[in-house]
Amino acid sequence: MTQITRDDVRAYYDRNTRLFLRYGSSAEVQTIHRSLWPQGVTRIQQALSVSNDLVLEEARALQARLGRLRFVDLGCGVGATLFHVLSGLSAPAQAVGLTLSPVQAHIAAEARRGLGLSAHLLEADFHHVPLAGGFDLVYSIEAFIHAQQPEQYLREAARLLNPGGRLILLDDFLATTDPRADAWLDAYRTGWFVPHIQAVETVRATALDLGLVPLAERNLTPWLRLRALPDGLARFLLNLGKRLPQRHPIVPSMLGSMALQQCLFAGWIEYRWLVFEKQ
Ligand SMILES: C[S@@+](CC[C@H](N)C(=O)[O-])C[C@H]1O[C@@H](n2cnc3c(N)ncnc32)[C@H](O)[C@@H]1O
């Protein structure tokens, strides 16, 4: 498979963000991430906000413990989680959102104006964050997976955090070495512009070397609503899709979604919530 560059990822989000917001999100929530359906969640707006609420819970606990909160969302999309957390805290906090996509940064700035919030928004690369340290919370929802250099992302997260501060990753992690997974993993990575997918153990080991100690971990895959197809049908669609004229990047994205469903269903990929504490 060809190398996926930062420019590829940027172009993918610039071209698809409005489509994702219209067809993959909800007008109220505006997240660009998966819905989660724990028991009791029945509406899509709630399901899209479950991960926002998990981050908010962590942010509230940190703010209560530290008496302050500076947080940064690395890969903030159009700011939905950032604004959710900032407006859900009981005391003022400093919030920064960073996205690679100028289209997303523009939409986020408009949303911020509409909400009257004071979050700082940046169009930048999370491998080289143009900010000094001093943060209490760094998090990424479905953004770490786009890192060309996952180790460099983790180095930056570690640099940004104060001792005692926390890093949260919610993302896909590799959970197999089975060669039967290879074609599906390839389709997922190509369609969703994923340069690398790492095993949790690899991420944990790199993080530990950087002084980020694993604190909590949950497999949230059971909360996803999976729609895997019978293997033969999925393979047929994948091959058909690869032969279609792919004039718009939404076509490979849809094939990537299908491949991801197959991988999650088979247990080859897990959707995990990881929390680390900076020493
Ligand atoms: C699937 S979207 C998730 C957006 C947001 N976290 C959410 O949950 O709505 C992935 C995000 O990662 C960002 N991203 C990918 N690579 C990046 C990079 N190198 N630097 C900064 N942001 C990046 C994209 O710009 C996009 O905002």
PDB file of C-alpha atoms and ligand atoms in Angstrom:
ATOM      1  CA  MET A   1       0.000   0.000   0.000  1.00  0.00           C
ATOM      2  CA  THR A   2       1.193   3.509  -0.775  1.00  0.00           C
ATOM      3  CA  GLN A   3       2.465   5.841   1.918  1.00  0.00           C
ATOM      4  CA  ILE A   4      -0.152   8.128   3.433  1.00  0.00           C
ATOM      5  CA  THR A   5       1.196  11.623   3.899  1.00  0.00           C
ATOM      6  CA  ARG A   6       0.063  14.508   6.062  1.00  0.00           C
ATOM      7  CA  ASP A   7      -1.124  16.290   2.903  1.00  0.00           C
ATOM      8  CA  ASP A   8      -3.279  13.252   2.022  1.00  0.00           C
ATOM      9  CA  VAL A   9      -4.915  13.362   5.466  1.00  0.00           C
ATOM     10  CA  ARG A  10      -5.476  17.115   5.238  1.00  0.00           C
ATOM     11  CA  ALA A  11      -7.036  16.830   1.782  1.00  0.00           C
ATOM     12  CA  TYR A  12      -9.243  13.956   2.955  1.00  0.00           C
ATOM     13  CA  TYR A  13     -10.736  16.092   5.744  1.00  0.00           C
ATOM     14  CA  ASP A  14     -10.915  19.250   3.661  1.00  0.00           C
ATOM     15  CA  ARG A  15     -12.895  17.457   0.979  1.00  0.00           C
ATOM     16  CA  ASN A  16     -15.114  15.287   3.198  1.00  0.00           C
ATOM     17  CA  THR A  17     -15.792  17.190   6.420  1.00  0.00           C
ATOM     18  CA  ARG A  18     -19.072  18.775   5.287  1.00  0.00           C
ATOM     19  CA  LEU A  19     -20.277  15.381   4.039  1.00  0.00           C
ATOM     20  CA  PHE A  20     -19.301  13.714   7.324  1.00  0.00           C
ATOM     21  CA  LEU A  21     -21.171  16.375   9.267  1.00  0.00           C
ATOM     22  CA  ARG A  22     -24.268  16.100   7.088  1.00  0.00           C
ATOM     23  CA  TYR A  23     -24.510  12.322   6.789  1.00  0.00           C
ATOM     24  CA  GLY A  24     -22.370  10.847   9.575  1.00  0.00           C
ATOM     25  CA  SER A  25     -23.157  13.170  12.456  1.00  0.00           C
ATOM     26  CA  SER A  26     -26.106  15.173  13.728  1.00  0.00           C
ATOM     27  CA  ALA A  27     -26.832  18.889  13.411  1.00  0.00           C
ATOM     28  CA  GLU A  28     -26.756  19.317  17.197  1.00  0.00           C
ATOM     29  CA  VAL A  29     -23.613  17.332  17.997  1.00  0.00           C
ATOM     30  CA  GLN A  30     -21.291  17.926  14.985  1.00  0.00           C
ATOM     31  CA  THR A  31     -18.754  15.268  15.980  1.00  0.00           C
ATOM     32  CA  ILE A  32     -16.737  13.355  13.415  1.00  0.00           C
ATOM     33  CA  HIS A  33     -16.434  10.145  15.383  1.00  0.00           C
ATOM     34  CA  ARG A  34     -18.318   6.944  15.990  1.00  0.00           C
ATOM     35  CA  SER A  35     -21.510   6.703  17.975  1.00  0.00           C
ATOM     36  CA  LEU A  36     -21.404   4.582  21.135  1.00  0.00           C
ATOM     37  CA  TRP A  37     -24.427   2.729  22.456  1.00  0.00           C
ATOM     38  CA  PRO A  38     -24.012   1.689  26.087  1.00  0.00           C
ATOM     39  CA  GLN A  39     -27.147   0.523  27.853  1.00  0.00           C
ATOM     40  CA  GLY A  40     -29.767   3.255  28.110  1.00  0.00           C
ATOM     41  CA  VAL A  41     -28.621   5.217  25.047  1.00  0.00           C
ATOM     42  CA  THR A  42     -31.378   5.218  22.443  1.00  0.00           C
ATOM     43  CA  ARG A  43     -30.918   8.381  20.351  1.00  0.00           C
ATOM     44  CA  ILE A  44     -28.139   9.106  17.872  1.00  0.00           C
ATOM     45  CA  GLN A  45     -27.451  12.535  19.440  1.00  0.00           C
ATOM     46  CA  GLN A  46     -26.798  10.828  22.784  1.00  0.00           C
ATOM     47  CA  ALA A  47     -24.701   8.085  21.167  1.00  0.00           C
ATOM     48  CA  LEU A  48     -22.473  10.609  19.397  1.00  0.00           C
ATOM     49  CA  SER A  49     -21.914  12.399  22.690  1.00  0.00           C
ATOM     50  CA  VAL A  50     -20.930   9.388  24.801  1.00  0.00           C
ATOM     51  CA  SER A  51     -17.203   9.816  24.130  1.00  0.00           C
ATOM     52  CA  ASN A  52     -17.529  13.593  24.684  1.00  0.00           C
ATOM     53  CA  ASP A  53     -19.044  12.820  28.089  1.00  0.00           C
ATOM     54  CA  LEU A  54     -16.242  10.402  28.939  1.00  0.00           C
ATOM     55  CA  VAL A  55     -13.680  13.156  28.254  1.00  0.00           C
ATOM     56  CA  LEU A  56     -15.775  15.662  30.206  1.00  0.00           C
ATOM     57  CA  GLU A  57     -15.872  13.317  33.206  1.00  0.00           C
ATOM     58  CA  GLU A  58     -12.082  13.067  33.182  1.00  0.00           C
ATOM     59  CA  ALA A  59     -11.746  16.851  32.735  1.00  0.00           C
ATOM     60  CA  ARG A  60     -14.074  17.557  35.672  1.00  0.00           C
ATOM     61  CA  ALA A  61     -12.155  15.201  37.945  1.00  0.00           C
ATOM     62  CA  LEU A  62      -8.832  16.813  36.969  1.00  0.00           C
ATOM     63  CA  GLN A  63     -10.191  20.328  37.452  1.00  0.00           C
ATOM     64  CA  ALA A  64     -11.546  19.400  40.880  1.00  0.00           C
ATOM     65  CA  ARG A  65      -8.216  17.850  41.868  1.00  0.00           C
ATOM     66  CA  LEU A  66      -5.949  20.598  40.493  1.00  0.00           C
ATOM     67  CA  GLY A  67      -8.147  23.642  40.968  1.00  0.00           C
ATOM     68  CA  ARG A  68      -7.460  24.622  37.321  1.00  0.00           C
ATOM     69  CA  LEU A  69      -7.638  23.096  33.873  1.00  0.00           C
ATOM     70  CA  ARG A  70      -5.743  23.761  30.645  1.00  0.00           C
ATOM     71  CA  PHE A  71      -6.608  21.240  28.001  1.00  0.00           C
ATOM     72  CA  VAL A  72      -5.889  20.606  24.346  1.00  0.00           C
ATOM     73  CA  ASP A  73      -7.736  18.494  21.795  1.00  0.00           C
ATOM     74  CA  LEU A  74      -5.206  17.170  19.260  1.00  0.00           C
ATOM     75  CA  GLY A  75      -7.263  16.555  16.110  1.00  0.00           C
ATOM     76  CA  CYS A  76     -10.356  18.457  17.173  1.00  0.00           C
ATOM     77  CA  GLY A  77     -12.448  18.189  13.996  1.00  0.00           C
ATOM     78  CA  VAL A  78     -14.889  21.092  14.039  1.00  0.00           C
ATOM     79  CA  GLY A  79     -14.496  21.486  17.804  1.00  0.00           C
ATOM     80  CA  ALA A  80     -17.507  19.492  18.995  1.00  0.00           C
ATOM     81  CA  THR A  81     -15.764  17.682  21.860  1.00  0.00           C
ATOM     82  CA  LEU A  82     -13.733  20.770  22.779  1.00  0.00           C
ATOM     83  CA  PHE A  83     -16.863  22.935  23.111  1.00  0.00           C
ATOM     84  CA  HIS A  84     -18.766  20.175  24.910  1.00  0.00           C
ATOM     85  CA  VAL A  85     -16.027  19.849  27.545  1.00  0.00           C
ATOM     86  CA  LEU A  86     -15.441  23.598  27.921  1.00  0.00           C
ATOM     87  CA  SER A  87     -19.128  24.394  28.394  1.00  0.00           C
ATOM     88  CA  GLY A  88     -19.677  21.385  30.690  1.00  0.00           C
ATOM     89  CA  LEU A  89     -17.094  22.404  33.300  1.00  0.00           C
ATOM     90  CA  SER A  90     -18.251  24.170  36.438  1.00  0.00           C
ATOM     91  CA  ALA A  91     -15.252  26.548  36.547  1.00  0.00           C
ATOM     92  CA  PRO A  92     -13.497  28.457  33.735  1.00  0.00           C
ATOM     93  CA  ALA A  93     -10.749  26.609  31.874  1.00  0.00           C
ATOM     94  CA  GLN A  94      -8.333  27.235  29.032  1.00  0.00           C
ATOM     95  CA  ALA A  95      -9.121  25.163  25.968  1.00  0.00           C
ATOM     96  CA  VAL A  96      -7.176  24.703  22.736  1.00  0.00           C
ATOM     97  CA  GLY A  97      -8.293  22.763  19.687  1.00  0.00           C
ATOM     98  CA  LEU A  98      -5.927  21.810  16.903  1.00  0.00           C
ATOM     99  CA  THR A  99      -6.798  20.432  13.484  1.00  0.00           C
ATOM    100  CA  LEU A 100      -4.815  19.763  10.350  1.00  0.00           C
ATOM    101  CA  SER A 101      -7.689  20.841   8.135  1.00  0.00           C
ATOM    102  CA  PRO A 102      -8.267  24.531   7.292  1.00  0.00           C
ATOM    103  CA  VAL A 103     -11.878  23.689   6.377  1.00  0.00           C
ATOM    104  CA  GLN A 104     -12.447  22.239   9.843  1.00  0.00           C
ATOM    105  CA  ALA A 105     -10.672  25.169  11.522  1.00  0.00           C
ATOM    106  CA  HIS A 106     -12.991  27.566   9.666  1.00  0.00           C
ATOM    107  CA  ILE A 107     -16.171  25.657  10.630  1.00  0.00           C
ATOM    108  CA  ALA A 108     -14.938  25.371  14.229  1.00  0.00           C
ATOM    109  CA  ALA A 109     -14.297  29.136  14.409  1.00  0.00           C
ATOM    110  CA  GLU A 110     -17.850  29.834  13.210  1.00  0.00           C
ATOM    111  CA  ALA A 111     -19.279  27.407  15.776  1.00  0.00           C
ATOM    112  CA  ARG A 112     -17.199  29.011  18.544  1.00  0.00           C
ATOM    113  CA  ARG A 113     -18.610  32.427  17.586  1.00  0.00           C
ATOM    114  CA  GLY A 114     -22.152  31.051  17.664  1.00  0.00           C
ATOM    115  CA  LEU A 115     -21.621  29.487  21.080  1.00  0.00           C
ATOM    116  CA  GLY A 116     -19.813  32.526  22.526  1.00  0.00           C
ATOM    117  CA  LEU A 117     -16.960  30.374  23.843  1.00  0.00           C
ATOM    118  CA  SER A 118     -13.347  31.455  24.307  1.00  0.00           C
ATOM    119  CA  ALA A 119     -11.530  28.342  23.061  1.00  0.00           C
ATOM    120  CA  HIS A 120      -8.336  28.892  21.105  1.00  0.00           C
ATOM    121  CA  LEU A 121      -8.335  27.185  17.682  1.00  0.00           C
ATOM    122  CA  LEU A 122      -5.248  26.297  15.701  1.00  0.00           C
ATOM    123  CA  GLU A 123      -4.639  24.886  12.251  1.00  0.00           C
ATOM    124  CA  ALA A 124      -1.495  22.840  12.863  1.00  0.00           C
ATOM    125  CA  ASP A 125       0.140  19.420  12.848  1.00  0.00           C
ATOM    126  CA  PHE A 126       0.053  17.455  16.095  1.00  0.00           C
ATOM    127  CA  HIS A 127       3.523  16.054  15.364  1.00  0.00           C
ATOM    128  CA  HIS A 128       4.883  19.583  15.912  1.00  0.00           C
ATOM    129  CA  VAL A 129       2.466  21.466  18.129  1.00  0.00           C
ATOM    130  CA  PRO A 130       3.183  25.216  18.115  1.00  0.00           C
ATOM    131  CA  LEU A 131       2.429  25.594  21.837  1.00  0.00           C
ATOM    132  CA  ALA A 132       4.514  25.680  24.987  1.00  0.00           C
ATOM    133  CA  GLY A 133       3.695  23.057  27.629  1.00  0.00           C
ATOM    134  CA  GLY A 134       1.682  23.553  30.796  1.00  0.00           C
ATOM    135  CA  PHE A 135      -1.401  21.467  29.961  1.00  0.00           C
ATOM    136  CA  ASP A 136      -3.305  19.288  32.401  1.00  0.00           C
ATOM    137  CA  LEU A 137      -5.191  17.270  29.815  1.00  0.00           C
ATOM    138  CA  VAL A 138      -4.375  16.268  26.254  1.00  0.00           C
ATOM    139  CA  TYR A 139      -6.768  14.070  24.312  1.00  0.00           C
ATOM    140  CA  SER A 140      -7.500  12.785  20.819  1.00  0.00           C
ATOM    141  CA  ILE A 141     -10.639  11.092  19.595  1.00  0.00           C
ATOM    142  CA  GLU A 142     -10.043   9.119  16.398  1.00  0.00           C
ATOM    143  CA  ALA A 143      -7.089  11.328  15.449  1.00  0.00           C
ATOM    144  CA  PHE A 144      -4.023   9.451  16.762  1.00  0.00           C
ATOM    145  CA  ILE A 145      -4.703   6.843  14.062  1.00  0.00           C
ATOM    146  CA  HIS A 146      -3.775   9.447  11.427  1.00  0.00           C
ATOM    147  CA  ALA A 147      -0.262   9.968  12.822  1.00  0.00           C
ATOM    148  CA  GLN A 148       2.524   9.293  10.332  1.00  0.00           C
ATOM    149  CA  GLN A 149       4.816   9.056  13.373  1.00  0.00           C
ATOM    150  CA  PRO A 150       2.856   7.787  16.387  1.00  0.00           C
ATOM    151  CA  GLU A 151       6.007   8.041  18.561  1.00  0.00           C
ATOM    152  CA  GLN A 152       6.367  11.727  17.677  1.00  0.00           C
ATOM    153  CA  TYR A 153       2.687  12.343  18.516  1.00  0.00           C
ATOM    154  CA  LEU A 154       3.290  10.741  21.944  1.00  0.00           C
ATOM    155  CA  ARG A 155       6.480  12.761  22.436  1.00  0.00           C
ATOM    156  CA  GLU A 156       4.537  15.963  21.800  1.00  0.00           C
ATOM    157  CA  ALA A 157       1.729  14.903  24.148  1.00  0.00           C
ATOM    158  CA  ALA A 158       4.301  14.177  26.868  1.00  0.00           C
ATOM    159  CA  ARG A 159       5.987  17.549  26.272  1.00  0.00           C
ATOM    160  CA  LEU A 160       2.702  19.432  26.505  1.00  0.00           C
ATOM    161  CA  LEU A 161       1.613  17.862  29.814  1.00  0.00           C
ATOM    162  CA  ASN A 162       2.384  19.001  33.339  1.00  0.00           C
ATOM    163  CA  PRO A 163       3.471  16.266  35.759  1.00  0.00           C
ATOM    164  CA  GLY A 164       0.237  14.620  36.935  1.00  0.00           C
ATOM    165  CA  GLY A 165      -1.517  15.649  33.717  1.00  0.00           C
ATOM    166  CA  ARG A 166      -3.351  13.108  31.593  1.00  0.00           C
ATOM    167  CA  LEU A 167      -3.425  11.915  28.019  1.00  0.00           C
ATOM    168  CA  ILE A 168      -6.549  10.228  26.660  1.00  0.00           C
ATOM    169  CA  LEU A 169      -6.632   8.336  23.383  1.00  0.00           C
ATOM    170  CA  LEU A 170      -9.852   6.930  21.966  1.00  0.00           C
ATOM    171  CA  ASP A 171      -9.066   5.073  18.786  1.00  0.00           C
ATOM    172  CA  ASP A 172      -8.621   1.880  16.807  1.00  0.00           C
ATOM    173  CA  PHE A 173      -5.869  -0.501  17.866  1.00  0.00           C
ATOM    174  CA  LEU A 174      -4.563  -3.582  16.129  1.00  0.00           C
ATOM    175  CA  ALA A 175      -5.562  -6.783  17.902  1.00  0.00           C
ATOM    176  CA  THR A 176      -4.357  -9.514  15.535  1.00  0.00           C
ATOM    177  CA  THR A 177      -1.441 -10.943  13.599  1.00  0.00           C
ATOM    178  CA  ASP A 178      -3.766 -13.210  11.555  1.00  0.00           C
ATOM    179  CA  PRO A 179      -2.846 -12.895   7.850  1.00  0.00           C
ATOM    180  CA  ARG A 180      -6.561 -13.286   6.949  1.00  0.00           C
ATOM    181  CA  ALA A 181      -6.987  -9.765   8.316  1.00  0.00           C
ATOM    182  CA  ASP A 182      -4.443  -8.228   5.928  1.00  0.00           C
ATOM    183  CA  ALA A 183      -6.730  -7.403   2.983  1.00  0.00           C
ATOM    184  CA  TRP A 184      -9.306  -5.799   5.285  1.00  0.00           C
ATOM    185  CA  LEU A 185      -6.718  -3.856   7.254  1.00  0.00           C
ATOM    186  CA  ASP A 186      -5.294  -2.612   3.986  1.00  0.00           C
ATOM    187  CA  ALA A 187      -8.721  -1.456   2.742  1.00  0.00           C
ATOM    188  CA  TYR A 188      -9.412   0.270   6.062  1.00  0.00           C
ATOM    189  CA  ARG A 189      -6.050   2.042   6.063  1.00  0.00           C
ATOM    190  CA  THR A 190      -6.314   3.122   2.436  1.00  0.00           C
ATOM    191  CA  GLY A 191      -9.927   4.269   2.658  1.00  0.00           C
ATOM    192  CA  TRP A 192      -9.602   6.114   5.951  1.00  0.00           C
ATOM    193  CA  PHE A 193      -6.100   7.513   5.408  1.00  0.00           C
ATOM    194  CA  VAL A 194      -4.511   5.623   8.268  1.00  0.00           C
ATOM    195  CA  PRO A 195      -0.709   5.561   7.965  1.00  0.00           C
ATOM    196  CA  HIS A 196      -0.258   3.049  10.847  1.00  0.00           C
ATOM    197  CA  ILE A 197      -2.430   1.046  13.149  1.00  0.00           C
ATOM    198  CA  GLN A 198      -0.561  -0.035  16.260  1.00  0.00           C
ATOM    199  CA  ALA A 199      -1.240  -2.618  18.940  1.00  0.00           C
ATOM    200  CA  VAL A 200      -2.090  -1.245  22.383  1.00  0.00           C
ATOM    201  CA  GLU A 201       1.045  -2.919  23.756  1.00  0.00           C
ATOM    202  CA  THR A 202       3.233  -0.951  21.304  1.00  0.00           C
ATOM    203  CA  VAL A 203       1.600   2.355  22.200  1.00  0.00           C
ATOM    204  CA  ARG A 204       1.854   1.567  25.899  1.00  0.00           C
ATOM    205  CA  ALA A 205       5.575   0.741  25.636  1.00  0.00           C
ATOM    206  CA  THR A 206       6.367   3.939  23.695  1.00  0.00           C
ATOM    207  CA  ALA A 207       4.311   6.032  26.101  1.00  0.00           C
ATOM    208  CA  LEU A 208       6.029   4.537  29.125  1.00  0.00           C
ATOM    209  CA  ASP A 209       9.454   5.409  27.685  1.00  0.00           C
ATOM    210  CA  LEU A 210       8.243   9.010  27.449  1.00  0.00           C
ATOM    211  CA  GLY A 211       7.065   9.123  31.068  1.00  0.00           C
ATOM    212  CA  LEU A 212       3.401   8.513  30.257  1.00  0.00           C
ATOM    213  CA  VAL A 213       2.238   5.828  32.657  1.00  0.00           C
ATOM    214  CA  PRO A 214      -0.811   3.744  31.653  1.00  0.00           C
ATOM    215  CA  LEU A 215      -3.605   4.483  34.120  1.00  0.00           C
ATOM    216  CA  ALA A 216      -6.811   3.056  32.673  1.00  0.00           C
ATOM    217  CA  GLU A 217      -7.938   1.148  29.638  1.00  0.00           C
ATOM    218  CA  ARG A 218     -11.330   0.071  28.304  1.00  0.00           C
ATOM    219  CA  ASN A 219     -12.356  -1.810  25.212  1.00  0.00           C
ATOM    220  CA  LEU A 220     -15.377   0.127  23.929  1.00  0.00           C
ATOM    221  CA  THR A 221     -15.909  -2.107  20.874  1.00  0.00           C
ATOM    222  CA  PRO A 222     -18.986  -3.717  22.494  1.00  0.00           C
ATOM    223  CA  TRP A 223     -20.625  -0.264  22.561  1.00  0.00           C
ATOM    224  CA  LEU A 224     -20.347   0.130  18.775  1.00  0.00           C
ATOM    225  CA  ARG A 225     -23.244  -0.914  16.576  1.00  0.00           C
ATOM    226  CA  LEU A 226     -21.496  -3.134  14.062  1.00  0.00           C
ATOM    227  CA  ARG A 227     -22.989  -3.874  10.693  1.00  0.00           C
ATOM    228  CA  ALA A 228     -20.589  -6.477   9.330  1.00  0.00           C
ATOM    229  CA  LEU A 229     -21.581  -8.203   6.089  1.00  0.00           C
ATOM    230  CA  PRO A 230     -21.140 -11.895   5.286  1.00  0.00           C
ATOM    231  CA  ASP A 231     -17.473 -12.268   4.322  1.00  0.00           C
ATOM    232  CA  GLY A 232     -18.126 -13.261   0.670  1.00  0.00           C
ATOM    233  CA  LEU A 233     -20.488 -10.353   0.053  1.00  0.00           C
ATOM    234  CA  ALA A 234     -18.088  -7.890   1.688  1.00  0.00           C
ATOM    235  CA  ARG A 235     -15.195  -9.152  -0.463  1.00  0.00           C
ATOM    236  CA  PHE A 236     -17.341  -8.833  -3.584  1.00  0.00           C
ATOM    237  CA  LEU A 237     -18.261  -5.230  -2.706  1.00  0.00           C
ATOM    238  CA  LEU A 238     -14.657  -4.364  -1.904  1.00  0.00           C
ATOM    239  CA  ASN A 239     -13.442  -5.681  -5.260  1.00  0.00           C
ATOM    240  CA  LEU A 240     -16.300  -3.968  -7.067  1.00  0.00           C
ATOM    241  CA  GLY A 241     -15.591  -0.708  -5.232  1.00  0.00           C
ATOM    242  CA  LYS A 242     -11.901  -0.846  -6.154  1.00  0.00           C
ATOM    243  CA  ARG A 243     -12.904  -1.029  -9.839  1.00  0.00           C
ATOM    244  CA  LEU A 244     -15.272   1.948  -9.689  1.00  0.00           C
ATOM    245  CA  PRO A 245     -13.997   5.304 -10.961  1.00  0.00           C
ATOM    246  CA  GLN A 246     -13.092   6.904  -7.633  1.00  0.00           C
ATOM    247  CA  ARG A 247     -13.627  10.515  -8.557  1.00  0.00           C
ATOM    248  CA  HIS A 248     -14.472  11.582  -5.040  1.00  0.00           C
ATOM    249  CA  PRO A 249     -12.574  10.521  -1.881  1.00  0.00           C
ATOM    250  CA  ILE A 250     -15.891   9.604  -0.219  1.00  0.00           C
ATOM    251  CA  VAL A 251     -15.836   6.359  -2.306  1.00  0.00           C
ATOM    252  CA  PRO A 252     -12.649   4.915  -0.721  1.00  0.00           C
ATOM    253  CA  SER A 253     -13.877   6.268   2.622  1.00  0.00           C
ATOM    254  CA  MET A 254     -17.035   4.149   2.312  1.00  0.00           C
ATOM    255  CA  LEU A 255     -14.983   1.077   1.394  1.00  0.00           C
ATOM    256  CA  GLY A 256     -12.753   1.845   4.398  1.00  0.00           C
ATOM    257  CA  SER A 257     -15.827   1.975   6.649  1.00  0.00           C
ATOM    258  CA  MET A 258     -16.979  -1.403   5.405  1.00  0.00           C
ATOM    259  CA  ALA A 259     -13.513  -2.898   5.944  1.00  0.00           C
ATOM    260  CA  LEU A 260     -13.365  -1.438   9.456  1.00  0.00           C
ATOM    261  CA  GLN A 261     -16.714  -3.024  10.324  1.00  0.00           C
ATOM    262  CA  GLN A 262     -15.382  -6.407   9.167  1.00  0.00           C
ATOM    263  CA  CYS A 263     -12.223  -5.949  11.276  1.00  0.00           C
ATOM    264  CA  LEU A 264     -14.096  -4.839  14.398  1.00  0.00           C
ATOM    265  CA  PHE A 265     -16.589  -7.671  14.053  1.00  0.00           C
ATOM    266  CA  ALA A 266     -13.805 -10.251  13.678  1.00  0.00           C
ATOM    267  CA  GLY A 267     -11.925  -8.783  16.665  1.00  0.00           C
ATOM    268  CA  TRP A 268      -8.934  -7.812  14.489  1.00  0.00           C
ATOM    269  CA  ILE A 269      -9.299  -4.168  15.502  1.00  0.00           C
ATOM    270  CA  GLU A 270     -10.497  -2.911  18.884  1.00  0.00           C
ATOM    271  CA  TYR A 271     -11.893   0.517  19.664  1.00  0.00           C
ATOM    272  CA  ARG A 272     -10.178   1.445  22.890  1.00  0.00           C
ATOM    273  CA  TRP A 273     -10.109   4.174  25.497  1.00  0.00           C
ATOM    274  CA  LEU A 274      -6.631   4.654  26.998  1.00  0.00           C
ATOM    275  CA  VAL A 275      -5.632   7.013  29.778  1.00  0.00           C
ATOM    276  CA  PHE A 276      -2.017   7.824  30.674  1.00  0.00           C
ATOM    277  CA  GLU A 277      -0.602  10.000  33.451  1.00  0.00           C
ATOM    278  CA  LYS A 278       2.520  12.102  32.958  1.00  0.00           C
ATOM    279  CA  GLN A 279       5.137  11.390  35.604  1.00  0.00           C
TER     280      GLN A 279
HETATM  281  C1  LIG B   1     -12.007  11.454  12.604  1.00  0.00           C
HETATM  282  S1  LIG B   1     -11.600  13.152  12.805  1.00  0.00           S
HETATM  283  C2  LIG B   1     -12.005  13.326  14.539  1.00  0.00           C
HETATM  284  C3  LIG B   1     -12.349  14.726  14.892  1.00  0.00           C
HETATM  285  C4  LIG B   1     -12.740  14.975  16.331  1.00  0.00           C
HETATM  286  N1  LIG B   1     -11.746  14.439  17.251  1.00  0.00           N
HETATM  287  C5  LIG B   1     -14.088  14.396  16.650  1.00  0.00           C
HETATM  288  O1  LIG B   1     -14.140  13.432  17.420  1.00  0.00           O
HETATM  289  O2  LIG B   1     -15.089  14.938  16.160  1.00  0.00           O
HETATM  290  C6  LIG B   1      -9.818  13.160  12.797  1.00  0.00           C
HETATM  291  C7  LIG B   1      -9.180  14.475  13.130  1.00  0.00           C
HETATM  292  O3  LIG B   1      -7.761  14.298  13.211  1.00  0.00           O
HETATM  293  C8  LIG B   1      -7.158  15.443  12.665  1.00  0.00           C
HETATM  294  N2  LIG B   1      -5.775  15.139  12.287  1.00  0.00           N
HETATM  295  C9  LIG B   1      -5.320  14.125  11.540  1.00  0.00           C
HETATM  296  N3  LIG B   1      -3.989  14.218  11.394  1.00  0.00           N
HETATM  297  C10 LIG B   1      -3.591  15.313  12.078  1.00  0.00           C
HETATM  298  C11 LIG B   1      -2.345  15.956  12.299  1.00  0.00           C
HETATM  299  N4  LIG B   1      -1.213  15.472  11.793  1.00  0.00           N
HETATM  300  N5  LIG B   1      -2.323  17.070  13.040  1.00  0.00           N
HETATM  301  C12 LIG B   1      -3.465  17.581  13.556  1.00  0.00           C
HETATM  302  N6  LIG B   1      -4.680  17.022  13.391  1.00  0.00           N
HETATM  303  C13 LIG B   1      -4.742  15.905  12.650  1.00  0.00           C
HETATM  304  C14 LIG B   1      -8.031  15.811  11.487  1.00  0.00           C
HETATM  305  O4  LIG B   1      -7.771  17.137  11.085  1.00  0.00           O
HETATM  306  C15 LIG B   1      -9.420  15.593  12.126  1.00  0.00           C
HETATM  307  O5  LIG B   1      -9.767  16.752  12.812  1.00  0.00           O
END
